[in-house]
CSV table of C-alpha atoms in Angstrom, one decimal:
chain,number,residue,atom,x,y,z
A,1,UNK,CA,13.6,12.1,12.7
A,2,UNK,CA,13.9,16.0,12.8
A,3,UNK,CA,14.8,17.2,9.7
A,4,UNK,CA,15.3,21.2,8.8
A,5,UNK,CA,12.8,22.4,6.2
A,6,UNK,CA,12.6,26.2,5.6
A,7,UNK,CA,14.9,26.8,8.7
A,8,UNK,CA,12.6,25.4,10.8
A,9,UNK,CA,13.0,21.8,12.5
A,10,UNK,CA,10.2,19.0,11.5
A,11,UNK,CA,9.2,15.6,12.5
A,12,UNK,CA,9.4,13.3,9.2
A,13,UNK,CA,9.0,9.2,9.4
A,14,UNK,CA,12.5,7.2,10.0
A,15,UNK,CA,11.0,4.3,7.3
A,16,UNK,CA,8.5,4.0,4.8
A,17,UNK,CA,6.4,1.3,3.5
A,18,UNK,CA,6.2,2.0,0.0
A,19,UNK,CA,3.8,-1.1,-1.3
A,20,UNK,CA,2.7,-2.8,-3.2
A,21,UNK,CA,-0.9,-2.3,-3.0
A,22,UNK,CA,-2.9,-5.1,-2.1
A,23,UNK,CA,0.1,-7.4,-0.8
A,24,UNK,CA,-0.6,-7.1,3.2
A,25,UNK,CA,0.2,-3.2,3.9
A,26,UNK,CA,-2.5,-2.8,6.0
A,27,UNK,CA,-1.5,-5.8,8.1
A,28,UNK,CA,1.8,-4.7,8.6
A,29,UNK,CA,0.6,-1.1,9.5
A,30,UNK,CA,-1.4,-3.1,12.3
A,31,UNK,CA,1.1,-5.0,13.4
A,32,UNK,CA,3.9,-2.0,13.0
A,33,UNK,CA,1.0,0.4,15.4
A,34,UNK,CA,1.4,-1.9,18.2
A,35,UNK,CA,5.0,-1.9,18.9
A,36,UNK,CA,5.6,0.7,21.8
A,37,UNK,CA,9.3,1.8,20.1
A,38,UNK,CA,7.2,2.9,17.3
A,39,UNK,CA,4.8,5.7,15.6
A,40,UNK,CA,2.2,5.5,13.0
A,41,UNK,CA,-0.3,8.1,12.5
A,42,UNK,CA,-3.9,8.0,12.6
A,43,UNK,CA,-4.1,8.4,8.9
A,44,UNK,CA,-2.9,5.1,6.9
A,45,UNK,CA,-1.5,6.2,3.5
A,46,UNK,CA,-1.4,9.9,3.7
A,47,UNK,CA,0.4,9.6,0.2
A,48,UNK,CA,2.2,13.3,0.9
A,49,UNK,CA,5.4,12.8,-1.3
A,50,UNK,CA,3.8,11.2,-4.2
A,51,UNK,CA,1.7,14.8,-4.6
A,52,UNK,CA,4.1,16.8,-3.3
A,53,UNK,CA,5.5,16.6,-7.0
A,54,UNK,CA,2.1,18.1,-8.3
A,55,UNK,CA,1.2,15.3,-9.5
A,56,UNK,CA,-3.2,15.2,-10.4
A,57,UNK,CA,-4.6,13.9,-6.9
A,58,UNK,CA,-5.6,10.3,-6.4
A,59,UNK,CA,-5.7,9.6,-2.7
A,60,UNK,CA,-8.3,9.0,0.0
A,61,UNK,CA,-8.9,12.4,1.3
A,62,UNK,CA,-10.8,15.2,0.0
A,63,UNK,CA,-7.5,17.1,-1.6
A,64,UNK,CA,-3.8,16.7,-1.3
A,65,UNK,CA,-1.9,17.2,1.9
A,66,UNK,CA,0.4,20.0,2.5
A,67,UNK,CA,3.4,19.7,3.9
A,68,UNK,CA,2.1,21.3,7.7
A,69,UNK,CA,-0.8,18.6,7.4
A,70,UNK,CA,1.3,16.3,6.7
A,71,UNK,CA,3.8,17.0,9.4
A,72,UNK,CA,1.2,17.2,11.8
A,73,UNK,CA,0.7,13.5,11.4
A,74,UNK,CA,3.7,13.1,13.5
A,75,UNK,CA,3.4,15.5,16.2
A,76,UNK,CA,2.1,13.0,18.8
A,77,UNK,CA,5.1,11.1,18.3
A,78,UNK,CA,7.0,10.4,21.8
A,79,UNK,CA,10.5,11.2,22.2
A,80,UNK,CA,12.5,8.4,21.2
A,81,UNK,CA,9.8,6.6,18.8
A,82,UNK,CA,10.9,5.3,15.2
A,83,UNK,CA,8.4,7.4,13.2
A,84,UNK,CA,6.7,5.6,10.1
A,85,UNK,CA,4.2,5.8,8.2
A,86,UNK,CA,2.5,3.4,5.3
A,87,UNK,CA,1.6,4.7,1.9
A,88,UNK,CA,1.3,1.9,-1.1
A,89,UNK,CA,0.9,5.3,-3.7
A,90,UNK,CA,4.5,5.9,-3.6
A,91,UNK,CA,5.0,2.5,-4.9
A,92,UNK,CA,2.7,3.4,-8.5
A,93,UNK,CA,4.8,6.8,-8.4
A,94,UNK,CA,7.7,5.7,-7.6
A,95,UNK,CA,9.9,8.4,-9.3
A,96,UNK,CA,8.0,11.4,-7.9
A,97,UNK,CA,7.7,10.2,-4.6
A,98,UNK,CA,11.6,9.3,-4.5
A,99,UNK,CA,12.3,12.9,-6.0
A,100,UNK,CA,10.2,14.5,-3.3
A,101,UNK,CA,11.9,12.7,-0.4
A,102,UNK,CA,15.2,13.1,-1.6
A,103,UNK,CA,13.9,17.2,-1.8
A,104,UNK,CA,12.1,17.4,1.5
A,105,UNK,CA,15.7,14.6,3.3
A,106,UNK,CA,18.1,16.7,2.1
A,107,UNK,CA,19.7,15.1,-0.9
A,108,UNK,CA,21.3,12.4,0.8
A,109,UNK,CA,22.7,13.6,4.3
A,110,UNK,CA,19.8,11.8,5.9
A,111,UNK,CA,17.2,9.1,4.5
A,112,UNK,CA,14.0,7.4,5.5
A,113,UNK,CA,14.8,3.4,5.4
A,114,UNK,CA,12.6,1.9,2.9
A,115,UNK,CA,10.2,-1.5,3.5
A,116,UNK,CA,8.7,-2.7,0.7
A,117,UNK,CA,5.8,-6.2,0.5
A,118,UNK,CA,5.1,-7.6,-2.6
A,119,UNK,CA,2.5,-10.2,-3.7
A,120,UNK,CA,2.5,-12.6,-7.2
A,121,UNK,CA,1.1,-9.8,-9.3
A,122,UNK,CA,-1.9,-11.9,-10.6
A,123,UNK,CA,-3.1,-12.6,-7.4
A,124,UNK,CA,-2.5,-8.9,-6.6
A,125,UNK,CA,-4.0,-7.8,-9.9
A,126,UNK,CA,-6.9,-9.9,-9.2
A,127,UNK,CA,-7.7,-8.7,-6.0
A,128,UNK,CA,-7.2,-4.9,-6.7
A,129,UNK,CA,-10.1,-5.5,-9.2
A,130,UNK,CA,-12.2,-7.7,-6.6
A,131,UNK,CA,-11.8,-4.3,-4.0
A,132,UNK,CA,-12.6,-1.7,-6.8
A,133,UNK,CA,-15.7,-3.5,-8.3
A,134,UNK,CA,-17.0,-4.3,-4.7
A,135,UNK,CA,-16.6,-0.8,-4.2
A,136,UNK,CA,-18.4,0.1,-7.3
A,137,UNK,CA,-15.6,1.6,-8.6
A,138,UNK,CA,-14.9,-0.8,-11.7
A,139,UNK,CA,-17.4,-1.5,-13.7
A,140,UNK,CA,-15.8,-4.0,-16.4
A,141,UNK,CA,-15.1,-7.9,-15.6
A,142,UNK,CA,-11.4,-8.6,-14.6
A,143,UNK,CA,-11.3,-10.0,-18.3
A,144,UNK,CA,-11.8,-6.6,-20.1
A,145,UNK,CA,-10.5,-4.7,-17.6
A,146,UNK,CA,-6.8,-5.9,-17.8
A,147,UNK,CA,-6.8,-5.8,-21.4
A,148,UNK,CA,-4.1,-3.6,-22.9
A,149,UNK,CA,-6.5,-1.5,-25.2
A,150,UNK,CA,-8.5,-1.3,-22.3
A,151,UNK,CA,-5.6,0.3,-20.1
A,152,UNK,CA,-4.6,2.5,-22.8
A,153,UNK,CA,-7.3,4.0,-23.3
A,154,UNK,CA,-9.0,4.6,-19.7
A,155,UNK,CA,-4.7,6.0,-18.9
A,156,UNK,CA,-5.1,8.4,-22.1
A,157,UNK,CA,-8.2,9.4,-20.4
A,158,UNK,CA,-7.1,10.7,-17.1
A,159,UNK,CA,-8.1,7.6,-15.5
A,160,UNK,CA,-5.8,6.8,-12.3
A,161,UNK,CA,-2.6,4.9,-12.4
A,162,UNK,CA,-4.3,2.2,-9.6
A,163,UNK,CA,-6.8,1.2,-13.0
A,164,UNK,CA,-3.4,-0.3,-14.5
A,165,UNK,CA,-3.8,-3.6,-12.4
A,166,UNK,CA,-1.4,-5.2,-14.4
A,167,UNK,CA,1.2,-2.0,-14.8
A,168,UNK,CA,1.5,-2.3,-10.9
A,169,UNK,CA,2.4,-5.7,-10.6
A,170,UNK,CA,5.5,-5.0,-13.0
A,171,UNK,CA,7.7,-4.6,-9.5
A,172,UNK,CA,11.6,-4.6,-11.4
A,173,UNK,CA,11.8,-1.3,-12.2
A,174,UNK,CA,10.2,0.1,-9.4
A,175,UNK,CA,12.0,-2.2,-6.8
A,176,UNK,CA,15.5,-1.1,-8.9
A,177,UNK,CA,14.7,2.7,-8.2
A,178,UNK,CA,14.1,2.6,-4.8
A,179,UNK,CA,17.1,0.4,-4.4
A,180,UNK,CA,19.4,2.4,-5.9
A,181,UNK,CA,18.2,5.8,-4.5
A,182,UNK,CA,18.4,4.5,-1.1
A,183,UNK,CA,21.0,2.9,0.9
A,184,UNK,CA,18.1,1.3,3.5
A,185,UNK,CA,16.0,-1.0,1.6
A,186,UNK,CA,14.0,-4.3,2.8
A,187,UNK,CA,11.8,-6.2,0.7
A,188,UNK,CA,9.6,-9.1,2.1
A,189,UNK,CA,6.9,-11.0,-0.1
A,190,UNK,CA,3.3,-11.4,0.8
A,191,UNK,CA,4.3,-15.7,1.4
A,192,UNK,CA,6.3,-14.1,4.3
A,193,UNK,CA,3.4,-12.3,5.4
A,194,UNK,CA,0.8,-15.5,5.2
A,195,UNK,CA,3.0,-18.5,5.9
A,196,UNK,CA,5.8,-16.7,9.3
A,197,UNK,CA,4.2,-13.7,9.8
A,198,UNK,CA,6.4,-13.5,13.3
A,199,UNK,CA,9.8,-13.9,11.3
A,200,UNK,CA,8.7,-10.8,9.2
A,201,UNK,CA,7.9,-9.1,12.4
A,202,UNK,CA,11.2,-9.9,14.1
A,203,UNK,CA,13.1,-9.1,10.9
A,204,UNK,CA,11.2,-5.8,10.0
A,205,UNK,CA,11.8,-4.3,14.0
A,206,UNK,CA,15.2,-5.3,13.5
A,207,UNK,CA,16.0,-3.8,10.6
A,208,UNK,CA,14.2,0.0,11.6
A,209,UNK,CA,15.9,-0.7,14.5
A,210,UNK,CA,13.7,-1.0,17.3
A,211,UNK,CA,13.3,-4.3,20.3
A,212,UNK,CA,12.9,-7.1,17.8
A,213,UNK,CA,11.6,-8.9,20.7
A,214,UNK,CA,8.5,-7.5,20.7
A,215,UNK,CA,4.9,-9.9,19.0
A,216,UNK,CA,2.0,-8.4,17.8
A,217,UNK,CA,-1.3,-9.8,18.5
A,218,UNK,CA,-3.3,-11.4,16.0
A,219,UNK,CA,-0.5,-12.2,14.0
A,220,UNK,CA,-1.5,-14.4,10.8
A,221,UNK,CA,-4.6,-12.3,11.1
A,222,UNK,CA,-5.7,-10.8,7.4
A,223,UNK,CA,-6.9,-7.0,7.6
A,224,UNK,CA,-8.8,-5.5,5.1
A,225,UNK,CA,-9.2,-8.9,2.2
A,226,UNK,CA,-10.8,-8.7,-0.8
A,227,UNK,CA,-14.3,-9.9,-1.4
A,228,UNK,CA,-17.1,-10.0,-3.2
A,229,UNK,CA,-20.2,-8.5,-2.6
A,230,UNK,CA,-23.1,-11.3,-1.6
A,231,UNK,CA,-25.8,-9.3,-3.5
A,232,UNK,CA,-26.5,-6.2,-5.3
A,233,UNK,CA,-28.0,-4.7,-2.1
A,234,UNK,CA,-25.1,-5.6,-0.1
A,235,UNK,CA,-22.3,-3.8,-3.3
A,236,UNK,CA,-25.3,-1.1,-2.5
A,237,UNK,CA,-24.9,-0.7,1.2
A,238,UNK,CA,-20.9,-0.9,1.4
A,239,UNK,CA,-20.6,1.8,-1.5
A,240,UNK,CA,-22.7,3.7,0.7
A,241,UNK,CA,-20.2,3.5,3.4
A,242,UNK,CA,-16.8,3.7,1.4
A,243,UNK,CA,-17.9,6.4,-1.3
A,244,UNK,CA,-17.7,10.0,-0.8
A,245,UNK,CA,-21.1,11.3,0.7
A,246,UNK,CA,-20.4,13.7,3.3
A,247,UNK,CA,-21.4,12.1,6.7
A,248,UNK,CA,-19.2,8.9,5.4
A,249,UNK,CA,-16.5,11.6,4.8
A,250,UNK,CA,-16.8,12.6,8.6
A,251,UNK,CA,-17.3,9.6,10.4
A,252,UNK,CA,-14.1,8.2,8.5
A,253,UNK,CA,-11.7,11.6,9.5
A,254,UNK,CA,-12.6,10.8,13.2
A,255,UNK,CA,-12.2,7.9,13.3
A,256,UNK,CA,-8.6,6.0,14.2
A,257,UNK,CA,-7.2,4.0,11.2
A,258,UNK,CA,-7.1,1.0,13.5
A,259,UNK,CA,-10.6,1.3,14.5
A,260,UNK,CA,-11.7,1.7,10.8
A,261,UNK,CA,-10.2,-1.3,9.5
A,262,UNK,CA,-11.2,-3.6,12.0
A,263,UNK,CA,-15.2,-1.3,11.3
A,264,UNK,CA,-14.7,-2.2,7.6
A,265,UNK,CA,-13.3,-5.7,8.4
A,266,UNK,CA,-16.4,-6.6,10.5
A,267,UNK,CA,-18.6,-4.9,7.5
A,268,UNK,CA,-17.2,-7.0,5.1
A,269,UNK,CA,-17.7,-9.9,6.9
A,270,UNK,CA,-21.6,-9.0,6.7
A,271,UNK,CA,-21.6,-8.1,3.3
A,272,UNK,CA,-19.2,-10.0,1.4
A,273,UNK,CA,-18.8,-13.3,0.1
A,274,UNK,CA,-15.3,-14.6,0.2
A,275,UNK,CA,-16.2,-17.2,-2.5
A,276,UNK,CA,-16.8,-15.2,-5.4
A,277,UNK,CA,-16.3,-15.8,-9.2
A,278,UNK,CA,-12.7,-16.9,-9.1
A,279,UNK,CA,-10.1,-15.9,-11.8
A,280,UNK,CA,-10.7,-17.6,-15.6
A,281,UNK,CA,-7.8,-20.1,-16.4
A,282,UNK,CA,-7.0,-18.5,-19.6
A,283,UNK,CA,-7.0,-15.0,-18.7
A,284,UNK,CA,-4.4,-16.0,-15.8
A,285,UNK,CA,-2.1,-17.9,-18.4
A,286,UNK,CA,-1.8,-15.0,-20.4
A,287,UNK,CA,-1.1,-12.8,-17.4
A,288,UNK,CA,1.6,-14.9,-16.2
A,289,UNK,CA,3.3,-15.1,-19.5
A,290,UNK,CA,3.2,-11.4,-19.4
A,291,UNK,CA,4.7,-11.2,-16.1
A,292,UNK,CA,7.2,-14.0,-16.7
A,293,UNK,CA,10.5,-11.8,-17.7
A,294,UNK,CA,9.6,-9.1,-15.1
A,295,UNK,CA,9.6,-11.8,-12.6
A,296,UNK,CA,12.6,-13.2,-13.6
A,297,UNK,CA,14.9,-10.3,-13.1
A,298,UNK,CA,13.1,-9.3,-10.2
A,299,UNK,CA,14.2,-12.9,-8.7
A,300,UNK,CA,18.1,-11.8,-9.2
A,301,UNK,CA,17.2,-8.3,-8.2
A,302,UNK,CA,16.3,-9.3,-4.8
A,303,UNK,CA,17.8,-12.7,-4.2
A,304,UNK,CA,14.5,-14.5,-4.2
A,305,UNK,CA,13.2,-17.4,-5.5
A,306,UNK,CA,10.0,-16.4,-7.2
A,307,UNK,CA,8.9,-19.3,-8.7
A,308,UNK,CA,5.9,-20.1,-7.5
A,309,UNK,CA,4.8,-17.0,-9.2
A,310,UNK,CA,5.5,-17.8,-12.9
């Protein structure tokens, strides 16, 4: 949509897809890039209104995006296209992000609909860990690592918010915001994703209103799973590719977001094992007593029946 910042007009995304992180965002930005009714940019999770708040930067680029970057994203759009983009960020910042849209929108007169996906947040906390520490990014077990003294103090540190693997699978408050900031909000669970990916599809084209009609290809297929890495050489050679060393840094701007992922997919294929240490019994008792009343009044929130995650 055009929207008038600083007396000058401005392409801004119709929808967002707000999250949750690991719970089958990059899928649906896959499946969402193929529909000819629709634009998504090059750049998957350009994370603009979650900074735009001056918040300390914790993206995937080398700094913050400004608001012409960020704009720019959008410029190739055709006239007539439903604009979107897909940023699981503004899901962990939830209030900065909806204060900076409501900002950059107009306070109301016109708003972005709102898609949210969320997973059981112990399978989501688990694999969040499993992408970090094949990444060599976390260097505790998923034991220690989700332990509250743990959290606490790596948070009091300056560590980043997406270290909180538990914090971000407590959806009710964040899933209540966003509801009651915006009029336009649709929220599908990962199940949806996994088990009738093509009723999501048809549901989520109908609601940004564009030819619900339309199938993607590969549907059912997963983009960008967890895994971990088959040796030391292997957690080696994919930090090599995935860290920030500057020819990585390059080949990754230039390339399309849809050719990356399926690069990375194919990479991880080579490099990682998909039957990795599995989650201890105890530590996932605990964690879904934790998550038990969250998940509860998230079931009445959105008229779901969450069970199968408690």
């Amino acid at each position: 949509m055009l929207i008038k910042i600083d007396g000058k007009e401005r392409k801004l995304p119709d929808f967002l897809v707000v999250g949750a992180a690991r719970s089958g965002t990059t899928s649906m930005y896959m499946y969402l890039s193929q529909h000819p009714g629709i634009f998504m940019p090059s750049v998957k999770e350009p994370s603009f209104f979650c900074y735009a708040e001056g918040l300390p930067f914790d993206g995937s680029f080398s700094r913050a995006m400004t608001l012409e970057q960020y704009c720019s994203l959008f410029a190739p759009a055709a006239s007539g296209q439903c604009i979107g983009e897909v940023s699981p960020m503004y899901m962990v910042y939830c209030n900065e992000t909806i204060k900076a849209v409501k900002d950059f929108y107009g306070k109301g007169e016109v708003e972005p609909a709102i898609v949210m996906i969320l997973r059981d947040p112990v399978s989501r906390a688990f694999s969040h860990f499993t992408t970090k520490h094949s990444r060599g990014l976390e260097p505790k077990p998923f034991e220690e690592a989700v332990r509250d003294e743990v959290v606490r103090q790596r948070i009091a540190s300056g560590w980043p918010a997406s270290y909180d693997y538990v914090g971000l699978g407590r959806y009710y408050e964040k899933v209540r915001l966003y509801k009651e900031n915006f009029s336009r909000v649709r929220v599908y669970l990962y199940e949806d994703l996994t088990k009738r990916p093509q009723w999501l599809m048809k549901d989520l084209f109908g609601f940004i209103g564009v030819d619900d009609s339309f199938v993607p290809s590969d549907l059912g297929k997963r983009f960008n799973s967890a895994g971990l890495p088959k040796t030391p050489l292997h957690a080696a050679a994919y930090k090599l590719l995935t860290r920030y060393n500057p020819a990585a840094f390059l080949a990754r701007r230039l390339l399309h977001e849809r050719t990356k992922t399926k690069l990375l997919k194919m990479l991880r294929g080579r490099l990682f094992s998909s039957n990795g240490a599995g989650l201890d019994a105890e530590t996932e008792a605990r964690l879904r007593a934790d998550f038990r009343e969250d998940i509860l009044k998230l079931q009445d929130l959105i008229r779901r029946d969450l069970s199968g995650w408690l």
